[in-house]
PDB file of C-alpha atoms in Angstrom:
ATOM      1  CA  UNK A   1     146.684 154.538  76.192  1.00  0.00           C
ATOM      2  CA  UNK A   2     146.246 152.945  72.763  1.00  0.00           C
ATOM      3  CA  UNK A   3     145.817 154.625  69.418  1.00  0.00           C
ATOM      4  CA  UNK A   4     142.114 155.521  69.250  1.00  0.00           C
ATOM      5  CA  UNK A   5     141.699 156.034  65.530  1.00  0.00           C
ATOM      6  CA  UNK A   6     138.065 155.196  65.005  1.00  0.00           C
ATOM      7  CA  UNK A   7     136.284 152.233  63.482  1.00  0.00           C
ATOM      8  CA  UNK A   8     138.418 149.251  62.701  1.00  0.00           C
ATOM      9  CA  UNK A   9     138.978 148.006  59.188  1.00  0.00           C
ATOM     10  CA  UNK A  10     138.867 144.424  58.005  1.00  0.00           C
ATOM     11  CA  UNK A  11     142.287 142.838  58.503  1.00  0.00           C
ATOM     12  CA  UNK A  12     144.155 142.003  55.355  1.00  0.00           C
ATOM     13  CA  UNK A  13     143.516 138.333  54.554  1.00  0.00           C
ATOM     14  CA  UNK A  14     146.244 135.790  54.113  1.00  0.00           C
ATOM     15  CA  UNK A  15     145.981 132.218  52.996  1.00  0.00           C
ATOM     16  CA  UNK A  16     148.388 129.282  53.135  1.00  0.00           C
ATOM     17  CA  UNK A  17     147.797 128.467  49.469  1.00  0.00           C
ATOM     18  CA  UNK A  18     149.026 131.804  48.096  1.00  0.00           C
ATOM     19  CA  UNK A  19     152.455 133.342  47.897  1.00  0.00           C
ATOM     20  CA  UNK A  20     153.475 135.649  50.685  1.00  0.00           C
ATOM     21  CA  UNK A  21     151.921 139.064  50.128  1.00  0.00           C
ATOM     22  CA  UNK A  22     154.257 142.035  49.956  1.00  0.00           C
ATOM     23  CA  UNK A  23     157.300 139.776  49.621  1.00  0.00           C
ATOM     24  CA  UNK A  24     159.444 139.169  46.564  1.00  0.00           C
ATOM     25  CA  UNK A  25     159.836 135.421  46.068  1.00  0.00           C
ATOM     26  CA  UNK A  26     163.183 134.255  44.714  1.00  0.00           C
ATOM     27  CA  UNK A  27     164.266 130.587  44.427  1.00  0.00           C
ATOM     28  CA  UNK A  28     166.882 129.502  46.947  1.00  0.00           C
ATOM     29  CA  UNK A  29     170.046 129.085  44.918  1.00  0.00           C
ATOM     30  CA  UNK A  30     173.473 130.632  45.168  1.00  0.00           C
ATOM     31  CA  UNK A  31     173.486 134.283  44.103  1.00  0.00           C
ATOM     32  CA  UNK A  32     175.819 135.608  46.786  1.00  0.00           C
ATOM     33  CA  UNK A  33     177.572 137.772  44.203  1.00  0.00           C
ATOM     34  CA  UNK A  34     174.343 139.689  43.562  1.00  0.00           C
ATOM     35  CA  UNK A  35     173.878 142.003  46.523  1.00  0.00           C
ATOM     36  CA  UNK A  36     170.252 142.913  45.842  1.00  0.00           C
ATOM     37  CA  UNK A  37     169.227 139.270  45.450  1.00  0.00           C
ATOM     38  CA  UNK A  38     171.209 138.317  48.535  1.00  0.00           C
ATOM     39  CA  UNK A  39     169.497 140.961  50.643  1.00  0.00           C
ATOM     40  CA  UNK A  40     166.078 139.883  49.359  1.00  0.00           C
ATOM     41  CA  UNK A  41     166.931 136.325  50.437  1.00  0.00           C
ATOM     42  CA  UNK A  42     168.140 137.616  53.783  1.00  0.00           C
ATOM     43  CA  UNK A  43     165.047 139.650  54.653  1.00  0.00           C
ATOM     44  CA  UNK A  44     162.107 139.253  52.278  1.00  0.00           C
ATOM     45  CA  UNK A  45     162.291 135.668  51.051  1.00  0.00           C
ATOM     46  CA  UNK A  46     160.103 134.196  53.774  1.00  0.00           C
ATOM     47  CA  UNK A  47     157.944 131.123  53.244  1.00  0.00           C
ATOM     48  CA  UNK A  48     154.258 131.392  54.147  1.00  0.00           C
ATOM     49  CA  UNK A  49     153.455 128.080  55.845  1.00  0.00           C
ATOM     50  CA  UNK A  50     150.031 128.972  57.292  1.00  0.00           C
ATOM     51  CA  UNK A  51     147.985 132.005  58.262  1.00  0.00           C
ATOM     52  CA  UNK A  52     150.327 134.397  60.123  1.00  0.00           C
ATOM     53  CA  UNK A  53     153.211 131.867  60.105  1.00  0.00           C
ATOM     54  CA  UNK A  54     156.385 132.559  58.115  1.00  0.00           C
ATOM     55  CA  UNK A  55     159.531 130.462  57.848  1.00  0.00           C
ATOM     56  CA  UNK A  56     163.038 131.860  57.278  1.00  0.00           C
ATOM     57  CA  UNK A  57     165.732 129.501  56.019  1.00  0.00           C
ATOM     58  CA  UNK A  58     168.374 131.997  54.857  1.00  0.00           C
ATOM     59  CA  UNK A  59     170.196 132.906  58.091  1.00  0.00           C
ATOM     60  CA  UNK A  60     173.460 134.778  58.665  1.00  0.00           C
ATOM     61  CA  UNK A  61     176.078 134.436  61.358  1.00  0.00           C
ATOM     62  CA  UNK A  62     176.877 137.402  63.556  1.00  0.00           C
ATOM     63  CA  UNK A  63     180.522 136.340  63.592  1.00  0.00           C
ATOM     64  CA  UNK A  64     182.600 133.664  61.846  1.00  0.00           C
ATOM     65  CA  UNK A  65     183.383 131.428  64.819  1.00  0.00           C
ATOM     66  CA  UNK A  66     179.836 131.054  66.137  1.00  0.00           C
ATOM     67  CA  UNK A  67     176.651 129.560  64.633  1.00  0.00           C
ATOM     68  CA  UNK A  68     174.603 132.275  66.364  1.00  0.00           C
ATOM     69  CA  UNK A  69     172.169 134.142  64.112  1.00  0.00           C
ATOM     70  CA  UNK A  70     172.905 137.848  63.804  1.00  0.00           C
ATOM     71  CA  UNK A  71     170.301 139.720  65.850  1.00  0.00           C
ATOM     72  CA  UNK A  72     169.856 142.468  63.281  1.00  0.00           C
ATOM     73  CA  UNK A  73     168.734 139.909  60.717  1.00  0.00           C
ATOM     74  CA  UNK A  74     166.079 138.541  63.069  1.00  0.00           C
ATOM     75  CA  UNK A  75     164.753 142.081  63.573  1.00  0.00           C
ATOM     76  CA  UNK A  76     164.676 142.677  59.817  1.00  0.00           C
ATOM     77  CA  UNK A  77     162.928 139.381  59.063  1.00  0.00           C
ATOM     78  CA  UNK A  78     160.368 139.966  61.821  1.00  0.00           C
ATOM     79  CA  UNK A  79     159.697 143.385  60.307  1.00  0.00           C
ATOM     80  CA  UNK A  80     159.199 141.865  56.848  1.00  0.00           C
ATOM     81  CA  UNK A  81     156.859 139.177  58.188  1.00  0.00           C
ATOM     82  CA  UNK A  82     154.769 141.655  60.192  1.00  0.00           C
ATOM     83  CA  UNK A  83     154.611 144.116  57.276  1.00  0.00           C
ATOM     84  CA  UNK A  84     153.150 141.409  55.034  1.00  0.00           C
ATOM     85  CA  UNK A  85     150.035 141.234  57.258  1.00  0.00           C
ATOM     86  CA  UNK A  86     149.004 144.903  57.167  1.00  0.00           C
ATOM     87  CA  UNK A  87     146.961 146.728  54.546  1.00  0.00           C
ATOM     88  CA  UNK A  88     148.271 148.859  51.721  1.00  0.00           C
ATOM     89  CA  UNK A  89     149.566 152.281  52.712  1.00  0.00           C
ATOM     90  CA  UNK A  90     150.720 151.360  56.219  1.00  0.00           C
ATOM     91  CA  UNK A  91     154.406 151.926  56.959  1.00  0.00           C
ATOM     92  CA  UNK A  92     156.405 150.889  60.042  1.00  0.00           C
ATOM     93  CA  UNK A  93     156.790 153.648  62.628  1.00  0.00           C
ATOM     94  CA  UNK A  94     158.184 151.776  65.639  1.00  0.00           C
ATOM     95  CA  UNK A  95     159.265 148.386  66.903  1.00  0.00           C
ATOM     96  CA  UNK A  96     160.221 147.151  70.366  1.00  0.00           C
ATOM     97  CA  UNK A  97     162.065 143.842  70.537  1.00  0.00           C
ATOM     98  CA  UNK A  98     163.713 141.477  73.028  1.00  0.00           C
ATOM     99  CA  UNK A  99     166.425 138.911  72.366  1.00  0.00           C
ATOM    100  CA  UNK A 100     165.491 135.917  74.550  1.00  0.00           C
ATOM    101  CA  UNK A 101     167.830 133.150  73.395  1.00  0.00           C
ATOM    102  CA  UNK A 102     170.617 132.765  70.857  1.00  0.00           C
ATOM    103  CA  UNK A 103     169.370 131.627  67.458  1.00  0.00           C
ATOM    104  CA  UNK A 104     171.144 128.928  65.416  1.00  0.00           C
ATOM    105  CA  UNK A 105     171.915 129.507  61.724  1.00  0.00           C
ATOM    106  CA  UNK A 106     171.629 125.759  61.112  1.00  0.00           C
ATOM    107  CA  UNK A 107     167.917 125.690  61.882  1.00  0.00           C
ATOM    108  CA  UNK A 108     165.074 127.682  60.265  1.00  0.00           C
ATOM    109  CA  UNK A 109     163.254 130.337  62.258  1.00  0.00           C
ATOM    110  CA  UNK A 110     159.459 130.318  62.453  1.00  0.00           C
ATOM    111  CA  UNK A 111     157.891 133.777  62.779  1.00  0.00           C
ATOM    112  CA  UNK A 112     154.448 133.758  64.405  1.00  0.00           C
ATOM    113  CA  UNK A 113     152.355 136.912  63.908  1.00  0.00           C
ATOM    114  CA  UNK A 114     149.579 138.024  66.251  1.00  0.00           C
ATOM    115  CA  UNK A 115     147.385 140.688  64.660  1.00  0.00           C
ATOM    116  CA  UNK A 116     146.760 142.725  67.794  1.00  0.00           C
ATOM    117  CA  UNK A 117     144.806 145.548  66.161  1.00  0.00           C
ATOM    118  CA  UNK A 118     143.834 146.893  62.725  1.00  0.00           C
ATOM    119  CA  UNK A 119     142.666 150.501  62.826  1.00  0.00           C
ATOM    120  CA  UNK A 120     142.179 153.199  60.224  1.00  0.00           C
ATOM    121  CA  UNK A 121     145.443 154.980  61.071  1.00  0.00           C
ATOM    122  CA  UNK A 122     147.476 152.443  63.052  1.00  0.00           C
ATOM    123  CA  UNK A 123     148.020 148.690  63.007  1.00  0.00           C
ATOM    124  CA  UNK A 124     149.759 146.737  65.772  1.00  0.00           C
ATOM    125  CA  UNK A 125     151.480 143.376  65.436  1.00  0.00           C
ATOM    126  CA  UNK A 126     153.186 141.030  67.889  1.00  0.00           C
ATOM    127  CA  UNK A 127     155.885 138.772  66.433  1.00  0.00           C
ATOM    128  CA  UNK A 128     157.434 135.732  68.104  1.00  0.00           C
ATOM    129  CA  UNK A 129     160.444 134.011  66.547  1.00  0.00           C
ATOM    130  CA  UNK A 130     160.713 130.300  67.392  1.00  0.00           C
ATOM    131  CA  UNK A 131     163.394 127.637  66.966  1.00  0.00           C
ATOM    132  CA  UNK A 132     162.901 124.032  68.134  1.00  0.00           C
ATOM    133  CA  UNK A 133     159.635 125.014  69.799  1.00  0.00           C
ATOM    134  CA  UNK A 134     161.172 127.748  71.973  1.00  0.00           C
ATOM    135  CA  UNK A 135     160.894 131.516  71.617  1.00  0.00           C
ATOM    136  CA  UNK A 136     164.224 133.155  70.831  1.00  0.00           C
ATOM    137  CA  UNK A 137     162.906 136.673  70.093  1.00  0.00           C
ATOM    138  CA  UNK A 138     159.766 138.781  70.464  1.00  0.00           C
ATOM    139  CA  UNK A 139     158.806 142.087  68.876  1.00  0.00           C
ATOM    140  CA  UNK A 140     155.826 144.414  69.122  1.00  0.00           C
ATOM    141  CA  UNK A 141     155.434 146.659  66.117  1.00  0.00           C
ATOM    142  CA  UNK A 142     153.315 149.617  65.050  1.00  0.00           C
ATOM    143  CA  UNK A 143     152.399 150.633  61.491  1.00  0.00           C
ATOM    144  CA  UNK A 144     151.017 154.057  60.605  1.00  0.00           C
ATOM    145  CA  UNK A 145     149.213 155.348  57.543  1.00  0.00           C
ATOM    146  CA  UNK A 146     150.987 158.620  56.561  1.00  0.00           C
ATOM    147  CA  UNK A 147     149.217 161.835  57.520  1.00  0.00           C
ATOM    148  CA  UNK A 148     149.789 165.524  56.676  1.00  0.00           C
ATOM    149  CA  UNK A 149     152.504 167.196  58.762  1.00  0.00           C
ATOM    150  CA  UNK A 150     151.527 169.211  61.800  1.00  0.00           C
ATOM    151  CA  UNK A 151     154.451 170.610  63.762  1.00  0.00           C
ATOM    152  CA  UNK A 152     157.715 169.901  61.928  1.00  0.00           C
ATOM    153  CA  UNK A 153     161.238 170.184  63.371  1.00  0.00           C
ATOM    154  CA  UNK A 154     164.373 168.142  63.956  1.00  0.00           C
ATOM    155  CA  UNK A 155     167.874 168.603  65.297  1.00  0.00           C
ATOM    156  CA  UNK A 156     170.715 169.248  62.875  1.00  0.00           C
ATOM    157  CA  UNK A 157     172.948 166.458  61.681  1.00  0.00           C
ATOM    158  CA  UNK A 158     176.458 166.562  63.202  1.00  0.00           C
ATOM    159  CA  UNK A 159     179.057 168.369  61.120  1.00  0.00           C
ATOM    160  CA  UNK A 160     181.509 165.636  60.084  1.00  0.00           C
ATOM    161  CA  UNK A 161     183.910 165.023  57.176  1.00  0.00           C
ATOM    162  CA  UNK A 162     182.294 163.493  54.069  1.00  0.00           C
ATOM    163  CA  UNK A 163     182.800 159.767  53.411  1.00  0.00           C
ATOM    164  CA  UNK A 164     185.031 160.446  50.390  1.00  0.00           C
ATOM    165  CA  UNK A 165     187.672 161.846  52.764  1.00  0.00           C
ATOM    166  CA  UNK A 166     187.614 158.811  55.082  1.00  0.00           C
ATOM    167  CA  UNK A 167     189.048 155.303  55.055  1.00  0.00           C
ATOM    168  CA  UNK A 168     187.203 152.015  55.226  1.00  0.00           C
ATOM    169  CA  UNK A 169     187.097 150.417  58.680  1.00  0.00           C
ATOM    170  CA  UNK A 170     189.150 147.381  57.652  1.00  0.00           C
ATOM    171  CA  UNK A 171     191.895 149.597  56.201  1.00  0.00           C
ATOM    172  CA  UNK A 172     192.101 151.524  59.475  1.00  0.00           C
ATOM    173  CA  UNK A 173     192.334 148.384  61.616  1.00  0.00           C
ATOM    174  CA  UNK A 174     194.867 146.607  59.387  1.00  0.00           C
ATOM    175  CA  UNK A 175     197.152 149.645  59.415  1.00  0.00           C
ATOM    176  CA  UNK A 176     196.908 149.930  63.212  1.00  0.00           C
ATOM    177  CA  UNK A 177     197.748 146.275  63.866  1.00  0.00           C
ATOM    178  CA  UNK A 178     201.259 146.719  62.449  1.00  0.00           C
ATOM    179  CA  UNK A 179     201.922 149.495  64.991  1.00  0.00           C
ATOM    180  CA  UNK A 180     203.973 148.097  67.872  1.00  0.00           C
ATOM    181  CA  UNK A 181     202.713 150.861  70.168  1.00  0.00           C
ATOM    182  CA  UNK A 182     199.083 149.749  69.986  1.00  0.00           C
ATOM    183  CA  UNK A 183     197.893 148.911  73.551  1.00  0.00           C
ATOM    184  CA  UNK A 184     197.413 145.169  74.229  1.00  0.00           C
ATOM    185  CA  UNK A 185     193.683 145.451  74.996  1.00  0.00           C
ATOM    186  CA  UNK A 186     193.068 147.420  71.820  1.00  0.00           C
ATOM    187  CA  UNK A 187     195.130 144.953  69.784  1.00  0.00           C
ATOM    188  CA  UNK A 188     193.208 142.000  71.182  1.00  0.00           C
ATOM    189  CA  UNK A 189     189.803 143.529  70.438  1.00  0.00           C
ATOM    190  CA  UNK A 190     190.740 144.778  66.969  1.00  0.00           C
ATOM    191  CA  UNK A 191     192.242 141.416  66.004  1.00  0.00           C
ATOM    192  CA  UNK A 192     189.096 139.687  67.221  1.00  0.00           C
ATOM    193  CA  UNK A 193     186.903 142.127  65.290  1.00  0.00           C
ATOM    194  CA  UNK A 194     188.869 141.725  62.064  1.00  0.00           C
ATOM    195  CA  UNK A 195     188.873 137.932  62.287  1.00  0.00           C
ATOM    196  CA  UNK A 196     185.211 137.645  63.178  1.00  0.00           C
ATOM    197  CA  UNK A 197     183.559 139.924  60.603  1.00  0.00           C
ATOM    198  CA  UNK A 198     181.564 137.629  58.279  1.00  0.00           C
ATOM    199  CA  UNK A 199     182.731 137.921  54.645  1.00  0.00           C
ATOM    200  CA  UNK A 200     179.154 138.561  53.481  1.00  0.00           C
ATOM    201  CA  UNK A 201     178.933 141.649  55.694  1.00  0.00           C
ATOM    202  CA  UNK A 202     181.996 143.271  54.147  1.00  0.00           C
ATOM    203  CA  UNK A 203     180.921 142.249  50.667  1.00  0.00           C
ATOM    204  CA  UNK A 204     177.563 143.976  51.069  1.00  0.00           C
ATOM    205  CA  UNK A 205     178.387 147.095  53.131  1.00  0.00           C
ATOM    206  CA  UNK A 206     180.967 149.837  53.435  1.00  0.00           C
ATOM    207  CA  UNK A 207     181.710 151.376  56.844  1.00  0.00           C
ATOM    208  CA  UNK A 208     183.845 154.522  57.060  1.00  0.00           C
ATOM    209  CA  UNK A 209     184.362 155.773  60.632  1.00  0.00           C
ATOM    210  CA  UNK A 210     184.414 159.527  61.158  1.00  0.00           C
ATOM    211  CA  UNK A 211     187.122 159.307  63.870  1.00  0.00           C
ATOM    212  CA  UNK A 212     189.646 156.475  63.280  1.00  0.00           C
ATOM    213  CA  UNK A 213     191.096 156.881  66.784  1.00  0.00           C
ATOM    214  CA  UNK A 214     187.782 155.787  68.281  1.00  0.00           C
ATOM    215  CA  UNK A 215     187.831 152.665  66.136  1.00  0.00           C
ATOM    216  CA  UNK A 216     191.328 151.935  67.426  1.00  0.00           C
ATOM    217  CA  UNK A 217     190.133 152.190  71.046  1.00  0.00           C
ATOM    218  CA  UNK A 218     192.941 154.501  72.089  1.00  0.00           C
ATOM    219  CA  UNK A 219     193.155 155.749  75.663  1.00  0.00           C
ATOM    220  CA  UNK A 220     192.495 159.365  74.662  1.00  0.00           C
ATOM    221  CA  UNK A 221     189.179 158.381  72.982  1.00  0.00           C
ATOM    222  CA  UNK A 222     187.243 156.907  75.895  1.00  0.00           C
ATOM    223  CA  UNK A 223     184.025 158.857  75.364  1.00  0.00           C
ATOM    224  CA  UNK A 224     181.271 156.367  74.439  1.00  0.00           C
ATOM    225  CA  UNK A 225     180.311 158.096  71.211  1.00  0.00           C
ATOM    226  CA  UNK A 226     180.859 157.171  67.575  1.00  0.00           C
ATOM    227  CA  UNK A 227     179.806 158.109  64.061  1.00  0.00           C
ATOM    228  CA  UNK A 228     180.255 156.148  60.862  1.00  0.00           C
ATOM    229  CA  UNK A 229     179.268 156.630  57.242  1.00  0.00           C
ATOM    230  CA  UNK A 230     177.740 153.462  55.781  1.00  0.00           C
ATOM    231  CA  UNK A 231     176.009 152.181  52.681  1.00  0.00           C
ATOM    232  CA  UNK A 232     175.360 149.076  50.614  1.00  0.00           C
ATOM    233  CA  UNK A 233     177.973 148.513  47.932  1.00  0.00           C
ATOM    234  CA  UNK A 234     175.492 148.246  45.060  1.00  0.00           C
ATOM    235  CA  UNK A 235     172.106 149.553  44.036  1.00  0.00           C
ATOM    236  CA  UNK A 236     169.575 147.311  45.800  1.00  0.00           C
ATOM    237  CA  UNK A 237     166.472 148.465  43.942  1.00  0.00           C
ATOM    238  CA  UNK A 238     163.551 150.717  44.786  1.00  0.00           C
ATOM    239  CA  UNK A 239     161.469 148.559  47.143  1.00  0.00           C
ATOM    240  CA  UNK A 240     161.196 150.671  50.340  1.00  0.00           C
ATOM    241  CA  UNK A 241     160.527 147.544  52.426  1.00  0.00           C
ATOM    242  CA  UNK A 242     163.983 146.198  51.615  1.00  0.00           C
ATOM    243  CA  UNK A 243     165.639 149.507  52.526  1.00  0.00           C
ATOM    244  CA  UNK A 244     163.707 149.586  55.826  1.00  0.00           C
ATOM    245  CA  UNK A 245     164.683 146.006  56.704  1.00  0.00           C
ATOM    246  CA  UNK A 246     168.340 146.643  55.880  1.00  0.00           C
ATOM    247  CA  UNK A 247     168.306 149.827  57.985  1.00  0.00           C
ATOM    248  CA  UNK A 248     167.013 147.912  61.016  1.00  0.00           C
ATOM    249  CA  UNK A 249     169.683 145.273  60.384  1.00  0.00           C
ATOM    250  CA  UNK A 250     172.450 147.890  60.280  1.00  0.00           C
ATOM    251  CA  UNK A 251     171.116 149.632  63.381  1.00  0.00           C
ATOM    252  CA  UNK A 252     172.269 146.641  65.467  1.00  0.00           C
ATOM    253  CA  UNK A 253     175.843 146.739  64.150  1.00  0.00           C
ATOM    254  CA  UNK A 254     177.787 149.273  66.251  1.00  0.00           C
ATOM    255  CA  UNK A 255     175.824 150.027  69.435  1.00  0.00           C
ATOM    256  CA  UNK A 256     177.429 147.513  71.812  1.00  0.00           C
ATOM    257  CA  UNK A 257     180.890 148.393  70.535  1.00  0.00           C
ATOM    258  CA  UNK A 258     180.272 152.051  71.374  1.00  0.00           C
ATOM    259  CA  UNK A 259     179.268 151.147  74.925  1.00  0.00           C
ATOM    260  CA  UNK A 260     182.406 149.029  75.464  1.00  0.00           C
ATOM    261  CA  UNK A 261     184.799 151.747  74.281  1.00  0.00           C
ATOM    262  CA  UNK A 262     185.619 153.320  77.702  1.00  0.00           C
ATOM    263  CA  UNK A 263     186.458 149.941  79.253  1.00  0.00           C
ATOM    264  CA  UNK A 264     188.618 148.729  76.369  1.00  0.00           C
ATOM    265  CA  UNK A 265     190.446 152.053  76.055  1.00  0.00           C
ATOM    266  CA  UNK A 266     191.307 151.708  79.756  1.00  0.00           C
ATOM    267  CA  UNK A 267     192.867 148.294  79.172  1.00  0.00           C
ATOM    268  CA  UNK A 268     189.956 145.976  80.021  1.00  0.00           C
ATOM    269  CA  UNK A 269     189.046 143.179  77.603  1.00  0.00           C
ATOM    270  CA  UNK A 270     185.394 142.094  78.094  1.00  0.00           C
ATOM    271  CA  UNK A 271     184.697 138.361  78.010  1.00  0.00           C
ATOM    272  CA  UNK A 272     181.111 138.734  76.786  1.00  0.00           C
ATOM    273  CA  UNK A 273     178.874 141.277  75.112  1.00  0.00           C
ATOM    274  CA  UNK A 274     175.343 140.776  73.812  1.00  0.00           C
ATOM    275  CA  UNK A 275     172.169 142.688  73.067  1.00  0.00           C
ATOM    276  CA  UNK A 276     169.224 142.357  75.447  1.00  0.00           C
ATOM    277  CA  UNK A 277     166.679 144.411  73.543  1.00  0.00           C
ATOM    278  CA  UNK A 278     166.412 146.771  70.573  1.00  0.00           C
ATOM    279  CA  UNK A 279     163.950 149.543  69.774  1.00  0.00           C
ATOM    280  CA  UNK A 280     163.593 151.447  66.493  1.00  0.00           C
ATOM    281  CA  UNK A 281     161.536 154.490  65.515  1.00  0.00           C
ATOM    282  CA  UNK A 282     161.230 155.262  61.796  1.00  0.00           C
ATOM    283  CA  UNK A 283     160.585 158.957  61.286  1.00  0.00           C
ATOM    284  CA  UNK A 284     160.728 159.051  57.484  1.00  0.00           C
ATOM    285  CA  UNK A 285     160.405 156.009  55.184  1.00  0.00           C
ATOM    286  CA  UNK A 286     162.000 157.799  52.229  1.00  0.00           C
ATOM    287  CA  UNK A 287     165.665 156.837  52.318  1.00  0.00           C
ATOM    288  CA  UNK A 288     168.078 154.522  50.538  1.00  0.00           C
ATOM    289  CA  UNK A 289     170.694 152.399  52.248  1.00  0.00           C
ATOM    290  CA  UNK A 290     172.628 152.134  48.979  1.00  0.00           C
ATOM    291  CA  UNK A 291     173.472 155.827  49.368  1.00  0.00           C
ATOM    292  CA  UNK A 292     175.768 157.188  52.085  1.00  0.00           C
ATOM    293  CA  UNK A 293     174.095 157.525  55.490  1.00  0.00           C
ATOM    294  CA  UNK A 294     175.581 158.729  58.781  1.00  0.00           C
ATOM    295  CA  UNK A 295     175.018 156.471  61.803  1.00  0.00           C
ATOM    296  CA  UNK A 296     175.619 158.228  65.133  1.00  0.00           C
ATOM    297  CA  UNK A 297     175.840 156.285  68.437  1.00  0.00           C
ATOM    298  CA  UNK A 298     175.956 157.519  72.047  1.00  0.00           C
ATOM    299  CA  UNK A 299     175.984 155.524  75.291  1.00  0.00           C
ATOM    300  CA  UNK A 300     174.682 157.598  78.189  1.00  0.00           C
ATOM    301  CA  UNK A 301     175.060 155.144  81.083  1.00  0.00           C
ATOM    302  CA  UNK A 302     176.538 151.778  82.039  1.00  0.00           C
ATOM    303  CA  UNK A 303     175.658 150.274  85.398  1.00  0.00           C
ATOM    304  CA  UNK A 304     174.729 146.924  86.937  1.00  0.00           C
ATOM    305  CA  UNK A 305     176.327 145.025  84.082  1.00  0.00           C
ATOM    306  CA  UNK A 306     174.065 146.727  81.502  1.00  0.00           C
ATOM    307  CA  UNK A 307     174.797 149.573  79.094  1.00  0.00           C
ATOM    308  CA  UNK A 308     172.262 151.830  77.395  1.00  0.00           C
ATOM    309  CA  UNK A 309     173.021 153.066  73.867  1.00  0.00           C
ATOM    310  CA  UNK A 310     171.156 155.311  71.428  1.00  0.00           C
ATOM    311  CA  UNK A 311     171.568 155.588  67.671  1.00  0.00           C
ATOM    312  CA  UNK A 312     170.480 158.040  64.995  1.00  0.00           C
ATOM    313  CA  UNK A 313     170.569 157.400  61.249  1.00  0.00           C
ATOM    314  CA  UNK A 314     170.834 160.415  58.938  1.00  0.00           C
ATOM    315  CA  UNK A 315     170.605 160.776  55.174  1.00  0.00           C
ATOM    316  CA  UNK A 316     173.447 162.649  53.564  1.00  0.00           C
ATOM    317  CA  UNK A 317     171.239 165.706  53.050  1.00  0.00           C
ATOM    318  CA  UNK A 318     170.649 165.933  56.817  1.00  0.00           C
ATOM    319  CA  UNK A 319     167.287 164.206  57.358  1.00  0.00           C
ATOM    320  CA  UNK A 320     166.941 162.162  60.541  1.00  0.00           C
ATOM    321  CA  UNK A 321     165.113 159.062  59.283  1.00  0.00           C
ATOM    322  CA  UNK A 322     165.609 156.555  62.113  1.00  0.00           C
ATOM    323  CA  UNK A 323     166.320 156.569  65.840  1.00  0.00           C
ATOM    324  CA  UNK A 324     167.039 153.510  67.955  1.00  0.00           C
ATOM    325  CA  UNK A 325     168.039 152.421  71.430  1.00  0.00           C
ATOM    326  CA  UNK A 326     169.477 149.267  72.883  1.00  0.00           C
ATOM    327  CA  UNK A 327     170.458 147.789  76.226  1.00  0.00           C
ATOM    328  CA  UNK A 328     173.491 145.531  76.154  1.00  0.00           C
ATOM    329  CA  UNK A 329     174.930 143.098  78.656  1.00  0.00           C
TER     330      UNK A 329
END
C-alpha cells in the first residue's frame, strides 16, 4: 500500500536556467585541505543540466588501486539530487538502492530523477545513476514532512568505552603488523586495507574501533559484529543536508568487512567482496557527523555467496538516528 496522505500538492518546479535548488554551489578548484568545502563538492555540488537531471563530476575512489567510484558517495549524491526536487519541510526518511555496475571516477555520473509522487505528507522519488548511457545504480527514496510524535520508544545504545579511551584504526593496524604472531590471513587483509584506504578518507574522518581485536581479525573474535566511533575531523557547518549525505556515505564503510570477519579469522582470504544493495532509514534528522557517533554493525546470516548485514548509527547522547541494511557478495 502507498502513503495515502490526501490531496496532492504542486511539485516543486525546477528549470535548467537556474542554479540547483537546495544545493550550495562552489566553483571546482582545489580546496582539498578544507574539509567542509571538500564534502560540499563531494555531495552537494551537482550541476543542473535539465529538469530532473543532475551531473556529478567530483568522484572519489573506494580504494587507491581501482578507478571504481565509492558506492557510499553515489548514495549520498543521489540523496542530494532527489532532495533538491522536493518542497520545503520534507526530510528523507528512507532509501532503497541497488548497485548495478561499477562506476568509474574518470567519467561524470548523470543522476536522473523521476518524481513518482508529491503528497502533503510524503514525497517519493526514483533516482537512476548513469555512466556512458548505462545505469550503474538505482534508488527509490521517500521524504516525510515532520509530524508530532505518537508512540515514542527506542532500544538503548550499547555500553562501550568512550572514543577518548580508544585508538585510531590506522594506529591499531600499524602496531599489529609488526607482530610476528599475526596470522597470515589477518596480515594479508590488514596490509591490503592499510594500503588501499584513500588518503582523502583518512584526512576527513576518524575511526576508533571499540574492540581492536575485531579489527585485527583474530581467531577468537569471529563473531560478525563490530562497533566503531567515528566523526569528521573538522566542523562541516550547519546544513543538515550535508550531514545526512555524509551519514549515508559512512553507512557503507564497514558493513562488508563485518560480514567477512568469521571467514578471515578462520584463515580464509576472500578474493572479492562488493555491495549488492543498500537501504537506509533516517529516524531523526537532528545529528552532526562532525561530533562523535557510534556505528554498530551485525551480520545475521551468510549463505549462497551472499551476506546480510545491519547497521545502527547512534549519537553520543544515545539517540538512534539511522538504521541501515546491506547484502554483500
